[in-house]
Short mmCIF file of C-alpha atoms in Angstrom, two decimals:
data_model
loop_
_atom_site.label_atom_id
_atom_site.label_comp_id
_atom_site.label_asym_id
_atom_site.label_seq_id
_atom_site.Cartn_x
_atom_site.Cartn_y
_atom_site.Cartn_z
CA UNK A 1 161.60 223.59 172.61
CA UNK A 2 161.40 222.57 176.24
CA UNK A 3 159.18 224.24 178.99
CA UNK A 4 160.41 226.95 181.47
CA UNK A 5 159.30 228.36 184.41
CA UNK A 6 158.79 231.80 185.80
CA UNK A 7 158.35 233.01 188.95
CA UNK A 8 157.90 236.44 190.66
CA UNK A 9 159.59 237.64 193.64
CA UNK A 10 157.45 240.01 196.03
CA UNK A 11 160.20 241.78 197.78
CA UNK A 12 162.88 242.35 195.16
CA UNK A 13 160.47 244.00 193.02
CA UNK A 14 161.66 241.24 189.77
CA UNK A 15 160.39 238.22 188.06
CA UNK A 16 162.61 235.49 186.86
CA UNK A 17 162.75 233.17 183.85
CA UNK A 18 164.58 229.86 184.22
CA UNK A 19 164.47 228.64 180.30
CA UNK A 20 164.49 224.81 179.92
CA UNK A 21 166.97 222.54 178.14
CA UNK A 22 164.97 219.36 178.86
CA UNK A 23 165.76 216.00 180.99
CA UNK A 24 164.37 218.43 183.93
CA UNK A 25 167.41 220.80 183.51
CA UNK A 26 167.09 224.77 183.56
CA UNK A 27 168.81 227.68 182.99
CA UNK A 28 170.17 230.06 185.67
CA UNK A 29 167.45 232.91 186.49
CA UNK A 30 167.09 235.75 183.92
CA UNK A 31 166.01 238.68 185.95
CA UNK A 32 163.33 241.67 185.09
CA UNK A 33 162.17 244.40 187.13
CA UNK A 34 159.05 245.41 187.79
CA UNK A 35 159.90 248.87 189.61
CA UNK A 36 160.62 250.10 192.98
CA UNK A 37 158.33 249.36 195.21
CA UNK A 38 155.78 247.73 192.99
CA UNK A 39 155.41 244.47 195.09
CA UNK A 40 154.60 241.33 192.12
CA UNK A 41 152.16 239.47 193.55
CA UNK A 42 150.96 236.98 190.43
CA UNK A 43 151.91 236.46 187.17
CA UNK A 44 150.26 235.11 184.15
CA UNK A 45 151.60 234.35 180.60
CA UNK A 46 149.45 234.75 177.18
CA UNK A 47 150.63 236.27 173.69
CA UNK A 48 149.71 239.83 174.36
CA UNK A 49 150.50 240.47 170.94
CA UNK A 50 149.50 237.75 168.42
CA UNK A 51 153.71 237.50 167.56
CA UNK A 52 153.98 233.88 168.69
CA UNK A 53 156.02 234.62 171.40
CA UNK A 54 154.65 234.10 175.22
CA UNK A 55 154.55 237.63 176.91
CA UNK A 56 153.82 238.42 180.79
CA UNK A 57 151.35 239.92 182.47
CA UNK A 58 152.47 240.69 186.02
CA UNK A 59 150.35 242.14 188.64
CA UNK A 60 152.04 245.09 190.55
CA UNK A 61 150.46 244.90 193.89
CA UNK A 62 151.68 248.34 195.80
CA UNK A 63 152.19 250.71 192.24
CA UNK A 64 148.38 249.42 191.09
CA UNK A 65 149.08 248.47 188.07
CA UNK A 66 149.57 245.41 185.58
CA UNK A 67 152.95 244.90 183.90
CA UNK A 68 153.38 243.63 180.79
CA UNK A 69 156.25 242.11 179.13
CA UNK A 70 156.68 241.55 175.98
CA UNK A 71 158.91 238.61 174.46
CA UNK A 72 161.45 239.37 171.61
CA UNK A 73 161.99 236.68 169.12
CA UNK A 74 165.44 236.35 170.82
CA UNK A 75 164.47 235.29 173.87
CA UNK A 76 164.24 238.53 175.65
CA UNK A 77 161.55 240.74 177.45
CA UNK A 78 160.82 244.53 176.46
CA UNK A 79 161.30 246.69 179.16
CA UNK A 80 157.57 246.61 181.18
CA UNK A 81 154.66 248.64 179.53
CA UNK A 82 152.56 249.38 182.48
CA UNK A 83 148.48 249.72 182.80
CA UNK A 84 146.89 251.16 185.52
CA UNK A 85 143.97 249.42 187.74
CA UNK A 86 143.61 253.03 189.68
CA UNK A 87 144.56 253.63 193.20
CA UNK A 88 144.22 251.72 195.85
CA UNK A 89 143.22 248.83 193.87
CA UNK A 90 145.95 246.61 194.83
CA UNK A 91 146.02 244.10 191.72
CA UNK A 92 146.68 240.66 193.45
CA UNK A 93 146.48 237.95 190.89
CA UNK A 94 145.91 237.68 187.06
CA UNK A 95 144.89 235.46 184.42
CA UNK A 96 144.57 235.41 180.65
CA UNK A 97 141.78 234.47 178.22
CA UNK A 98 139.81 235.42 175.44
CA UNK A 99 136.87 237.42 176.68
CA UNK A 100 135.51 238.87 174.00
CA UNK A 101 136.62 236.77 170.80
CA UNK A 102 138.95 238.47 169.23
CA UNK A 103 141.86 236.42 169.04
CA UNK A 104 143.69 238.50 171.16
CA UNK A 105 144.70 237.54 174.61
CA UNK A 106 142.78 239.67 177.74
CA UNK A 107 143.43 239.54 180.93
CA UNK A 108 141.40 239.20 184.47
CA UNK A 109 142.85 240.96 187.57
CA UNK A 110 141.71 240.13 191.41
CA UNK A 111 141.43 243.50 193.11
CA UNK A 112 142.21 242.76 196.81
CA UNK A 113 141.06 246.22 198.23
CA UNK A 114 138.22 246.98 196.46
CA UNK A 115 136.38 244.03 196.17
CA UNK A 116 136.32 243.43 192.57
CA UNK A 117 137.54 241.52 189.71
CA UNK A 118 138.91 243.65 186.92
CA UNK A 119 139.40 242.96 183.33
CA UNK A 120 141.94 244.46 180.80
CA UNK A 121 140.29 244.18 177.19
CA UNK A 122 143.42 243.83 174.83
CA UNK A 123 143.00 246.66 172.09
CA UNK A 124 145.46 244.45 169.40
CA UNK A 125 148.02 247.26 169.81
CA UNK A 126 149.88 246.69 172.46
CA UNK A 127 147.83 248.70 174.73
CA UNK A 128 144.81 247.70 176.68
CA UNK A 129 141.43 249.03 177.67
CA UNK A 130 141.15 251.06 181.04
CA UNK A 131 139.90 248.63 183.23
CA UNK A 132 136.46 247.57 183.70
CA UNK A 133 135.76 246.38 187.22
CA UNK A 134 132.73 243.37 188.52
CA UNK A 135 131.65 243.94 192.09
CA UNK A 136 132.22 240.19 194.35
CA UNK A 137 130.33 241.88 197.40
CA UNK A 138 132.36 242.34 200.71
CA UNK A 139 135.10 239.59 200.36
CA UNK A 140 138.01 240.72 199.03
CA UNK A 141 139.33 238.47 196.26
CA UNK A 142 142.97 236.91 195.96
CA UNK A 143 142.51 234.90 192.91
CA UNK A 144 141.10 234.65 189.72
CA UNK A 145 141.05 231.89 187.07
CA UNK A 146 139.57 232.05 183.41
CA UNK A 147 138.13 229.04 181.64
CA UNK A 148 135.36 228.46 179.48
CA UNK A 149 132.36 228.01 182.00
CA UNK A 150 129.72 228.31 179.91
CA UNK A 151 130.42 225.17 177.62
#
């Protein structure tokens, strides 16, 4: 198995997998949608689903929501399964991590226009819990990273 890459594209509404076949070669792009209008800004990947296979999370800057899509064991992505971060929340970049040990992947979501950091809870079935939201005072943020601080 070699590494790939993914990347989102802000204006075409899509993300794109380029799969590796090693010795720094890739794949042509593999194209998803994310929706009219729905602006990707940030992506993150995570098993969503405890299947083995990497899923996306992708956040969907002008529809306010997070995307998710799911990997087949082919090699494929479901169709997106979207969760809400409410209006005018503006979700601008995402991470994944284990917030409340379950062994099932969360996720963290930078709210640009409300000044607050978000988190998805992952319920284990394919859905998530509505969001719940941390205050960062005036700034508004534009990234977010998860890691074990605490060790």
């Amino acid at each position: 198995m070699f590494s790939s890459f993914v990347n989102q594209f802000y204006r075409t509404h899509s993300v794109s997998i380029f799969y590796g076949y090693g010795h720094g070669k890739f794949s042509l792009p593999v194209i998803y949608t994310t929706g009219y209008d729905s602006l990707p800004s940030s992506l993150a990947s995570g098993d969503f689903n405890n299947d083995n296979y990497i899923d996306l999370a992708i956040t969907n800057y002008d529809t306010n929501n997070v995307g998710i899509l799911f990997e087949n064991s082919n090699r494929t992505f479901e169709k997106q399964i979207v969760f809400s971060t409410e209006l005018d929340f503006h979700p601008y970049s995402i991470a994944a991590g284990q917030f409340n040990d379950d062994e099932f992947a969360d996720i963290a979501i930078a709210n640009s226009e409300t000044h607050e950091i978000g988190v998805l809870l992952n319920n284990a079935n394919r859905t998530f819990a509505n969001q719940a939201t941390y205050s960062v005072g005036y700034a508004s943020p534009y990234t977010v990273d998860v890691q074990d601080f605490n060790q």
